[in-house]
mmCIF file of C-alpha atoms in Angstrom:
data_model
loop_
_atom_site.group_PDB
_atom_site.id
_atom_site.type_symbol
_atom_site.label_atom_id
_atom_site.label_comp_id
_atom_site.label_asym_id
_atom_site.label_seq_id
_atom_site.Cartn_x
_atom_site.Cartn_y
_atom_site.Cartn_z
ATOM 1 C CA MET I 1 -30.905 36.160 80.507
ATOM 2 C CA ALA I 2 -32.396 33.266 78.851
ATOM 3 C CA LYS I 3 -34.385 33.315 76.532
ATOM 4 C CA LEU I 4 -36.530 30.978 76.107
ATOM 5 C CA ILE I 5 -38.623 32.055 73.492
ATOM 6 C CA ASN I 6 -37.101 34.839 70.578
ATOM 7 C CA TYR I 7 -38.643 38.379 69.490
ATOM 8 C CA GLN I 8 -39.417 36.526 65.809
ATOM 9 C CA TYR I 9 -41.642 33.623 68.674
ATOM 10 C CA LEU I 10 -42.920 36.693 70.746
ATOM 11 C CA ARG I 11 -44.020 38.591 67.530
ATOM 12 C CA GLU I 12 -46.208 35.633 65.975
ATOM 13 C CA GLU I 13 -47.812 34.442 68.862
ATOM 14 C CA VAL I 14 -49.349 37.877 70.495
ATOM 15 C CA ASP I 15 -48.943 40.416 66.788
ATOM 16 C CA ILE I 16 -46.877 42.697 67.745
ATOM 17 C CA SER I 17 -45.357 44.417 64.855
ATOM 18 C CA GLN I 18 -41.826 44.028 63.210
ATOM 19 C CA ASN I 19 -41.276 47.711 63.234
ATOM 20 C CA VAL I 20 -40.914 47.703 67.417
ATOM 21 C CA ALA I 21 -37.264 47.310 68.873
ATOM 22 C CA ASP I 22 -35.568 44.130 69.277
ATOM 23 C CA ILE I 23 -35.063 45.525 72.990
ATOM 24 C CA GLU I 24 -38.184 46.625 73.257
ATOM 25 C CA LEU I 25 -38.943 43.281 74.415
ATOM 26 C CA ASP I 26 -35.661 42.832 76.858
ATOM 27 C CA SER I 27 -37.611 43.773 78.881
ATOM 28 C CA PRO I 28 -40.234 42.389 79.426
ATOM 29 C CA ILE I 29 -39.311 38.911 77.640
ATOM 30 C CA LYS I 30 -36.645 39.053 81.106
ATOM 31 C CA ARG I 31 -39.856 39.889 83.412
ATOM 32 C CA ALA I 32 -41.989 37.118 81.677
ATOM 33 C CA GLU I 33 -39.107 34.528 82.402
ATOM 34 C CA GLU I 34 -38.867 35.577 85.817
ATOM 35 C CA MET I 35 -42.741 35.161 86.552
ATOM 36 C CA LEU I 36 -42.545 31.904 84.941
ATOM 37 C CA SER I 37 -38.756 30.731 87.437
ATOM 38 C CA MET I 38 -42.480 31.462 90.205
ATOM 39 C CA VAL I 39 -44.767 29.338 89.048
ATOM 40 C CA ILE I 40 -42.956 26.653 88.074
ATOM 41 C CA GLY I 41 -40.783 26.995 90.143
ATOM 42 C CA SER I 42 -36.097 27.610 89.984
ATOM 43 C CA ASP I 43 -35.388 24.390 90.146
ATOM 44 C CA LEU I 44 -37.595 22.632 86.874
ATOM 45 C CA TYR I 45 -36.905 26.725 85.004
ATOM 46 C CA ASN I 46 -32.702 26.242 85.904
ATOM 47 C CA GLU I 47 -33.696 22.800 84.091
ATOM 48 C CA LEU I 48 -35.350 24.169 81.538
ATOM 49 C CA VAL I 49 -32.496 26.778 80.826
ATOM 50 C CA SER I 50 -30.334 24.795 81.135
ATOM 51 C CA GLN I 51 -31.592 22.469 77.914
ATOM 52 C CA ASN I 52 -32.317 25.402 75.811
ATOM 53 C CA PRO I 53 -32.909 25.159 73.213
ATOM 54 C CA ASN I 54 -32.505 21.251 72.413
ATOM 55 C CA PHE I 55 -34.935 20.021 75.663
ATOM 56 C CA THR I 56 -34.644 16.719 76.384
ATOM 57 C CA GLY I 57 -36.689 14.045 77.537
ATOM 58 C CA SER I 58 -40.404 15.115 79.058
ATOM 59 C CA ASN I 59 -38.729 18.982 78.095
ATOM 60 C CA ILE I 60 -39.111 18.506 74.638
ATOM 61 C CA ALA I 61 -43.363 18.089 75.178
ATOM 62 C CA LEU I 62 -43.798 21.017 77.776
ATOM 63 C CA LYS I 63 -41.805 23.321 75.938
ATOM 64 C CA PRO I 64 -44.439 24.477 73.707
ATOM 65 C CA TYR I 65 -47.173 24.932 76.984
ATOM 66 C CA VAL I 66 -43.931 27.040 78.416
ATOM 67 C CA LYS I 67 -42.985 29.275 75.197
ATOM 68 C CA LYS I 68 -46.597 30.057 74.662
ATOM 69 C CA PHE I 69 -47.144 31.380 78.501
ATOM 70 C CA LEU I 70 -43.772 33.132 78.419
ATOM 71 C CA ALA I 71 -44.972 34.579 75.359
ATOM 72 C CA TRP I 72 -48.231 35.859 76.726
ATOM 73 C CA GLN I 73 -46.614 36.764 79.171
ATOM 74 C CA ALA I 74 -44.357 39.227 78.030
ATOM 75 C CA TYR I 75 -46.280 40.584 75.841
ATOM 76 C CA GLN I 76 -49.194 41.417 78.960
ATOM 77 C CA PHE I 77 -45.988 43.338 80.110
ATOM 78 C CA TRP I 78 -45.166 45.488 77.181
ATOM 79 C CA LEU I 79 -48.120 46.363 76.604
ATOM 80 C CA PRO I 80 -49.122 49.210 78.916
ATOM 81 C CA LYS I 81 -46.417 51.106 77.797
ATOM 82 C CA ALA I 82 -46.409 49.361 74.278
ATOM 83 C CA ASN I 83 -47.369 53.878 72.663
ATOM 84 C CA LEU I 84 -44.697 55.094 75.912
ATOM 85 C CA LYS I 85 -40.872 56.021 75.642
ATOM 86 C CA THR I 86 -38.673 57.591 77.784
ATOM 87 C CA ALA I 87 -37.196 60.398 76.970
ATOM 88 C CA LYS I 88 -35.160 63.225 79.129
ATOM 89 C CA SER I 89 -37.924 64.987 79.634
ATOM 90 C CA GLY I 90 -39.838 61.775 81.420
ATOM 91 C CA VAL I 91 -42.625 60.127 79.868
ATOM 92 C CA ARG I 92 -44.154 60.584 76.294
ATOM 93 C CA VAL I 93 -45.948 58.833 74.239
ATOM 94 C CA HIS I 94 -44.885 57.791 71.388
ATOM 95 C CA ARG I 95 -46.641 59.140 67.848
ATOM 96 C CA GLU I 96 -46.736 59.025 64.016
ATOM 97 C CA GLU I 97 -47.649 60.579 61.124
ATOM 98 C CA ASN I 98 -50.090 58.556 60.041
ATOM 99 C CA SER I 99 -51.577 57.687 63.953
ATOM 100 C CA ASP I 100 -53.225 57.909 66.541
ATOM 101 C CA PRO I 101 -52.027 56.594 70.443
ATOM 102 C CA ALA I 102 -54.680 54.396 71.037
ATOM 103 C CA THR I 103 -57.435 55.242 73.899
ATOM 104 C CA HIS I 104 -56.771 54.552 77.215
ATOM 105 C CA GLN I 105 -60.109 52.587 76.666
ATOM 106 C CA ASP I 106 -58.730 51.481 74.185
ATOM 107 C CA MET I 107 -55.418 50.354 75.935
ATOM 108 C CA ALA I 108 -57.796 48.683 78.425
ATOM 109 C CA GLU I 109 -59.547 46.589 76.358
ATOM 110 C CA LEU I 110 -56.268 45.027 75.005
ATOM 111 C CA ILE I 111 -54.449 44.823 78.390
ATOM 112 C CA ARG I 112 -57.332 42.776 80.497
ATOM 113 C CA ASP I 113 -57.874 40.654 76.538
ATOM 114 C CA ALA I 114 -53.869 39.781 77.703
ATOM 115 C CA LYS I 115 -54.176 39.096 81.190
ATOM 116 C CA MET I 116 -56.712 36.995 80.346
ATOM 117 C CA TRP I 117 -54.859 34.443 77.387
ATOM 118 C CA CYS I 118 -52.220 35.295 80.332
ATOM 119 C CA GLN I 119 -54.037 33.213 82.147
ATOM 120 C CA THR I 120 -55.344 30.641 81.144
ATOM 121 C CA LYS I 121 -51.627 29.731 79.171
ATOM 122 C CA LYS I 122 -50.768 30.149 82.746
ATOM 123 C CA GLU I 123 -53.439 27.136 84.007
ATOM 124 C CA GLN I 124 -52.939 25.062 80.767
ATOM 125 C CA LEU I 125 -48.906 24.386 81.559
ATOM 126 C CA VAL I 126 -49.106 24.185 85.600
ATOM 127 C CA GLN I 127 -52.698 21.271 84.107
ATOM 128 C CA TYR I 128 -50.057 19.742 82.480
ATOM 129 C CA LEU I 129 -47.001 19.548 84.577
ATOM 130 C CA ASP I 130 -50.058 17.994 87.474
ATOM 131 C CA ASP I 131 -51.428 16.170 84.862
ATOM 132 C CA ASN I 132 -48.218 14.158 83.866
ATOM 133 C CA TYR I 133 -45.768 14.978 87.853
ATOM 134 C CA ALA I 134 -44.359 11.628 87.016
ATOM 135 C CA ASP I 135 -42.114 13.002 84.207
ATOM 136 C CA PHE I 136 -41.041 15.704 85.608
ATOM 137 C CA PRO I 137 -39.459 14.966 89.344
ATOM 138 C CA LEU I 138 -38.760 18.452 89.653
ATOM 139 C CA TRP I 139 -41.854 19.622 90.128
ATOM 140 C CA ASP I 140 -43.955 20.444 92.948
ATOM 141 C CA TYR I 141 -46.938 18.832 92.613
ATOM 142 C CA GLN I 142 -48.035 19.033 96.294
ATOM 143 C CA CYS I 143 -46.878 23.095 96.361
ATOM 144 C CA ASN I 144 -49.706 25.186 97.008
ATOM 145 C CA THR I 145 -51.101 25.523 93.711
ATOM 146 C CA THR I 146 -53.456 28.208 94.099
ATOM 147 C CA LYS I 147 -50.624 30.549 93.943
ATOM 148 C CA ARG I 148 -49.676 29.557 91.217
ATOM 149 C CA THR I 149 -52.275 29.751 89.122
ATOM 150 C CA GLY I 150 -53.750 33.422 90.943
ATOM 151 C CA THR I 151 -54.096 36.125 88.764
ATOM 152 C CA GLY I 152 -51.754 37.880 92.504
ATOM 153 C CA PHE I 153 -54.274 40.323 92.898
ATOM 154 C CA HIS I 154 -56.119 40.393 96.751
ATOM 155 C CA ILE I 155 -58.087 42.169 98.268
#
């Protein structure tokens, strides 16, 4: 897995506890990178991966947009499972001695906020690429931008 962001950056950007095991963040980061590839296109994504961690040229200025999007996307993927653990007897709610799990309402508010921030970071990334398309020959400026910035939910 490429990992354009590390665990520490993810924790700091979206305020995930240091107590969360790194392994619990692997899948959300991987899924976030798959989303990034869909948003910016596989050619530009592969270029970023090949330059990681020492981006060159125009990709240096692009890096903060990419990292923020990845962090919020990974957080959005991690959050619904934050209190859940898989066991041989199925999915279980994680409990600690001195606290209670978040309610469904609490989780819904957190998930809604994470989705909003993820969408904001995606739009900022796409806008930066659109505004600077001459610096990014692998960016398909003419592609249907609603595909890139939409939420993915159409009814």
